[in-house]
Coordinates of C-alpha atoms in Angstrom, one line a residue:
M1 CA 0.0 0.0 0.0
T2 CA 1.4 3.3 -1.1
I3 CA 0.7 6.2 1.3
Q4 CA 1.2 9.9 0.3
I5 CA 1.3 12.5 3.1
R6 CA 0.7 16.0 1.7
R7 CA -0.9 19.3 2.3
A8 CA -4.6 19.3 2.1
T9 CA -6.2 21.4 -0.7
A10 CA -9.8 22.6 -1.3
E11 CA -10.2 19.5 -3.5
D12 CA -9.7 17.3 -0.5
I13 CA -12.4 18.8 1.7
T14 CA -15.1 16.3 0.8
G15 CA -12.8 13.3 1.5
L16 CA -11.4 14.9 4.7
L17 CA -14.8 15.7 6.1
A18 CA -15.9 12.1 5.3
V19 CA -13.1 10.8 7.4
K20 CA -13.9 13.3 10.2
N21 CA -17.6 12.2 10.2
S22 CA -16.6 8.5 10.2
V23 CA -14.4 8.9 13.3
W24 CA -16.7 11.3 15.2
P25 CA -20.3 10.6 13.9
D26 CA -21.9 12.3 16.8
E27 CA -20.2 15.6 16.4
T28 CA -21.6 18.6 14.6
V29 CA -21.1 18.3 10.8
T30 CA -18.5 20.8 9.5
E31 CA -19.6 22.8 6.5
A32 CA -17.3 22.4 3.5
S33 CA -17.0 26.2 2.9
Y34 CA -15.9 26.7 6.5
A35 CA -13.3 23.9 6.4
A36 CA -11.9 25.3 3.2
R37 CA -11.3 28.7 4.8
V38 CA -9.7 27.1 7.9
I39 CA -7.1 25.0 6.1
A40 CA -6.1 28.1 4.0
E41 CA -5.2 30.2 7.1
P42 CA -1.5 31.1 7.1
D43 CA -0.8 29.8 10.6
H44 CA -2.6 26.5 9.9
I45 CA -1.5 23.2 8.4
T46 CA -3.7 20.3 7.4
L47 CA -2.2 17.2 6.0
V48 CA -4.0 14.3 4.4
A49 CA -2.9 10.7 4.0
E50 CA -3.9 9.6 0.5
T51 CA -3.9 6.0 -0.4
E52 CA -5.7 3.9 -3.0
G53 CA -7.0 7.2 -4.5
R54 CA -8.8 8.4 -1.4
V55 CA -8.3 10.4 1.7
A56 CA -7.7 7.8 4.4
G57 CA -6.7 10.1 7.2
F58 CA -5.8 13.7 8.1
I59 CA -4.1 15.7 10.8
D60 CA -4.8 19.4 11.5
G61 CA -3.1 22.0 13.7
F62 CA -2.0 25.6 14.0
L63 CA 0.3 28.0 15.9
T64 CA -0.6 29.8 19.1
L65 CA 1.4 32.3 21.1
A66 CA 1.5 31.7 24.8
A67 CA 1.5 34.6 27.3
N68 CA 5.2 34.2 27.8
G69 CA 5.9 34.5 24.1
M70 CA 6.4 30.8 23.4
R71 CA 5.3 29.7 19.9
R72 CA 3.3 26.5 20.3
W73 CA 2.4 24.0 17.6
E74 CA -1.1 22.8 18.5
V75 CA -1.9 19.3 17.0
D76 CA -5.6 19.7 17.2
L77 CA -7.3 16.8 15.2
L78 CA -6.0 13.4 14.1
A79 CA -8.3 11.0 12.3
V80 CA -7.9 7.8 10.3
R81 CA -10.7 5.9 8.7
P82 CA -11.6 2.8 10.6
D83 CA -10.9 0.6 7.6
Y84 CA -7.3 2.0 7.3
R85 CA -6.1 1.7 10.8
Q86 CA -3.2 -0.4 12.0
R87 CA -1.2 0.5 8.8
G88 CA 1.0 3.3 10.3
L89 CA -1.0 6.2 8.9
A90 CA -1.4 8.0 12.2
R91 CA 2.3 7.9 13.0
Q92 CA 3.3 9.1 9.5
L93 CA 0.8 12.0 9.9
I94 CA 2.0 13.0 13.3
M95 CA 5.7 13.0 12.3
A96 CA 5.1 15.0 9.2
H97 CA 2.8 17.5 10.9
T98 CA 5.2 17.9 13.8
R99 CA 8.1 18.7 11.5
D100 CA 6.0 21.2 9.6
G101 CA 5.1 22.9 12.9
F102 CA 8.7 23.4 13.8
L103 CA 9.4 24.7 10.3
M104 CA 6.6 27.3 11.0
G105 CA 8.7 28.5 13.9
A106 CA 7.2 26.6 16.8
D107 CA 9.3 26.2 20.0
T108 CA 7.3 23.2 21.1
A109 CA 4.5 21.0 19.9
R110 CA 1.7 19.6 21.9
A111 CA -1.5 17.6 21.7
L112 CA -4.4 17.4 24.1
I113 CA -5.5 13.7 24.3
K114 CA -8.3 12.1 26.3
T115 CA -7.1 9.9 29.1
D116 CA -9.0 6.9 27.7
N117 CA -7.8 7.3 24.1
I118 CA -5.1 4.7 24.3
A119 CA -4.7 4.3 20.5
S120 CA -3.9 8.0 20.1
Q121 CA -1.6 8.0 23.2
R122 CA 0.4 5.1 21.7
A123 CA 0.7 6.8 18.3
F124 CA 2.0 10.1 19.8
A125 CA 4.4 8.2 22.2
A126 CA 5.8 6.4 19.2
C127 CA 6.6 9.7 17.6
G128 CA 8.5 11.0 20.6
Y129 CA 5.8 12.8 22.5
T130 CA 5.8 12.5 26.3
C131 CA 2.9 12.9 28.6
D132 CA 2.3 15.3 31.4
D133 CA 0.6 13.0 33.9
Q134 CA -1.5 15.8 35.4
P135 CA -5.2 15.2 34.4
H136 CA -6.9 18.3 33.0
G137 CA -10.6 19.1 32.5
L138 CA -11.7 20.6 29.2
Y139 CA -14.3 23.3 30.1
I140 CA -16.5 24.9 27.5
S141 CA -18.9 27.8 27.4
A142 CA -21.0 27.3 24.3
D143 CA -23.2 30.3 24.7
G144 CA -22.0 33.7 25.8
S145 CA -25.0 35.6 24.4
Q146 CA -26.4 36.5 27.9
I147 CA -23.2 37.9 29.3
P148 CA -23.3 41.7 29.7
E149 CA -20.6 43.9 28.1
A150 CA -19.6 45.2 31.6
A151 CA -16.9 42.5 32.1
L152 CA -13.4 44.1 32.3
P153 CA -10.4 42.6 30.5
D154 CA -8.8 39.8 32.6
G155 CA -6.8 36.8 31.7
Y156 CA -5.1 35.9 28.4
L157 CA -7.4 35.0 25.5
I158 CA -6.2 33.2 22.4
P159 CA -8.6 33.2 19.4
V160 CA -8.5 30.0 17.4
S161 CA -10.1 28.6 14.3
T162 CA -10.3 24.8 14.2
L163 CA -12.2 22.4 11.9
N164 CA -14.8 22.0 14.7
Y165 CA -15.3 25.6 15.8
R166 CA -14.3 29.2 15.9
G167 CA -13.6 30.3 19.4
L168 CA -11.1 31.4 22.1
W169 CA -9.1 29.8 24.9
V170 CA -8.6 31.2 28.4
E171 CA -5.1 31.0 29.7
G172 CA -2.8 32.6 32.3
V173 CA -5.3 33.9 34.8
W174 CA -8.2 31.6 35.6
S175 CA -10.4 34.0 37.6
D176 CA -14.1 34.8 37.6
G177 CA -13.2 37.9 35.6
A178 CA -11.2 36.0 33.1
F179 CA -14.0 33.6 32.3
R180 CA -16.6 36.3 32.2
Y181 CA -14.5 38.4 29.9
A182 CA -14.0 35.4 27.6
Q183 CA -17.7 35.1 27.3
T184 CA -18.0 38.8 26.6
V185 CA -15.6 38.5 23.7
Q186 CA -17.3 35.3 22.6
A187 CA -20.6 37.1 22.4
R188 CA -19.1 40.2 20.8
H189 CA -17.5 38.3 18.0
Q190 CA -20.1 35.6 17.8
Y191 CA -17.6 32.8 18.4
D192 CA -18.9 29.3 18.6
A193 CA -17.3 28.6 22.0
A194 CA -14.9 29.7 24.7
G195 CA -12.8 27.1 26.5
A196 CA -10.2 26.4 29.0
V197 CA -8.0 23.4 29.9
L198 CA -7.7 23.4 33.6
P199 CA -5.6 21.1 35.9
L200 CA -8.2 19.3 38.0
D201 CA -6.3 19.8 41.2
H202 CA -6.6 23.6 40.6
R203 CA -9.8 23.8 42.6
E204 CA -10.1 27.6 42.5
A205 CA -9.8 27.7 38.7
V206 CA -12.4 24.9 38.3
A207 CA -14.8 26.7 40.7
A208 CA -14.4 30.0 38.8
A209 CA -15.1 28.2 35.5
E210 CA -18.2 26.5 36.9
R211 CA -19.5 29.8 38.3
A212 CA -19.3 31.2 34.8
S213 CA -21.3 28.2 33.5
F214 CA -18.3 26.6 31.8
V215 CA -19.0 22.9 31.6
Q216 CA -16.5 20.0 31.7
V217 CA -16.7 17.9 28.5
G218 CA -13.8 15.5 29.1
I219 CA -10.7 14.7 31.0
Y220 CA -7.4 15.0 29.0
Q221 CA -3.6 15.1 29.4
W222 CA -1.1 17.2 27.5
W223 CA 1.5 15.5 25.3
F224 CA 4.6 17.4 24.3
T225 CA 7.7 17.3 22.2
T226 CA 10.5 19.7 21.4
D227 CA 12.0 17.4 18.8
A228 CA 11.8 19.1 15.4
A229 CA 12.7 15.9 13.6
P230 CA 10.8 13.1 15.2
A231 CA 11.6 9.5 14.2
P232 CA 9.3 6.5 14.9
R233 CA 10.1 4.3 17.9

């Protein structure tokens, strides 16, 4: 089986979204026009694994700038069609995507992986990523429309465009004001969601998020690498 890993183009959108829907059938269907805009953004890279004339898998990610100035490569989505698994596609996609991220100027690369997603954990570990054992909760505010404009700026907000949503992340300061301000910005710009990845032992941050009606949607761990040229293990 010949596998070609390459940058996704607008012509790949139908096949790419078919893979996405086959892996996450219960999630909201992404519109093709929106996906085409996202993969064309300058800080964004989407790779596809093409084999036997079809898109069998893809990986998607983008750059973010941390509050301390660190440039991070965010590996956001990785998906392989069920009938093409166990063929090494995931590892090839991760390695190629990680290299591309460092070529974009990233200082580090990371992926947020569910604690029960063993297959993904193994694939990233095989590509040189290591796990931060601290469990984190992913907290989402899906509706900021009722938040008044009175909230004052607090926290560090990172706007992101992913294949699933347009939104922003709350980092740095996890206070009541930070979560409320994120919802204010969310409503102002009509973002789909505001979110935060919080260490579960940071009780004050979790309580502040819950007071702002952020809801936990899963438990994850961060996986990291600073290796710009990963090799399979």
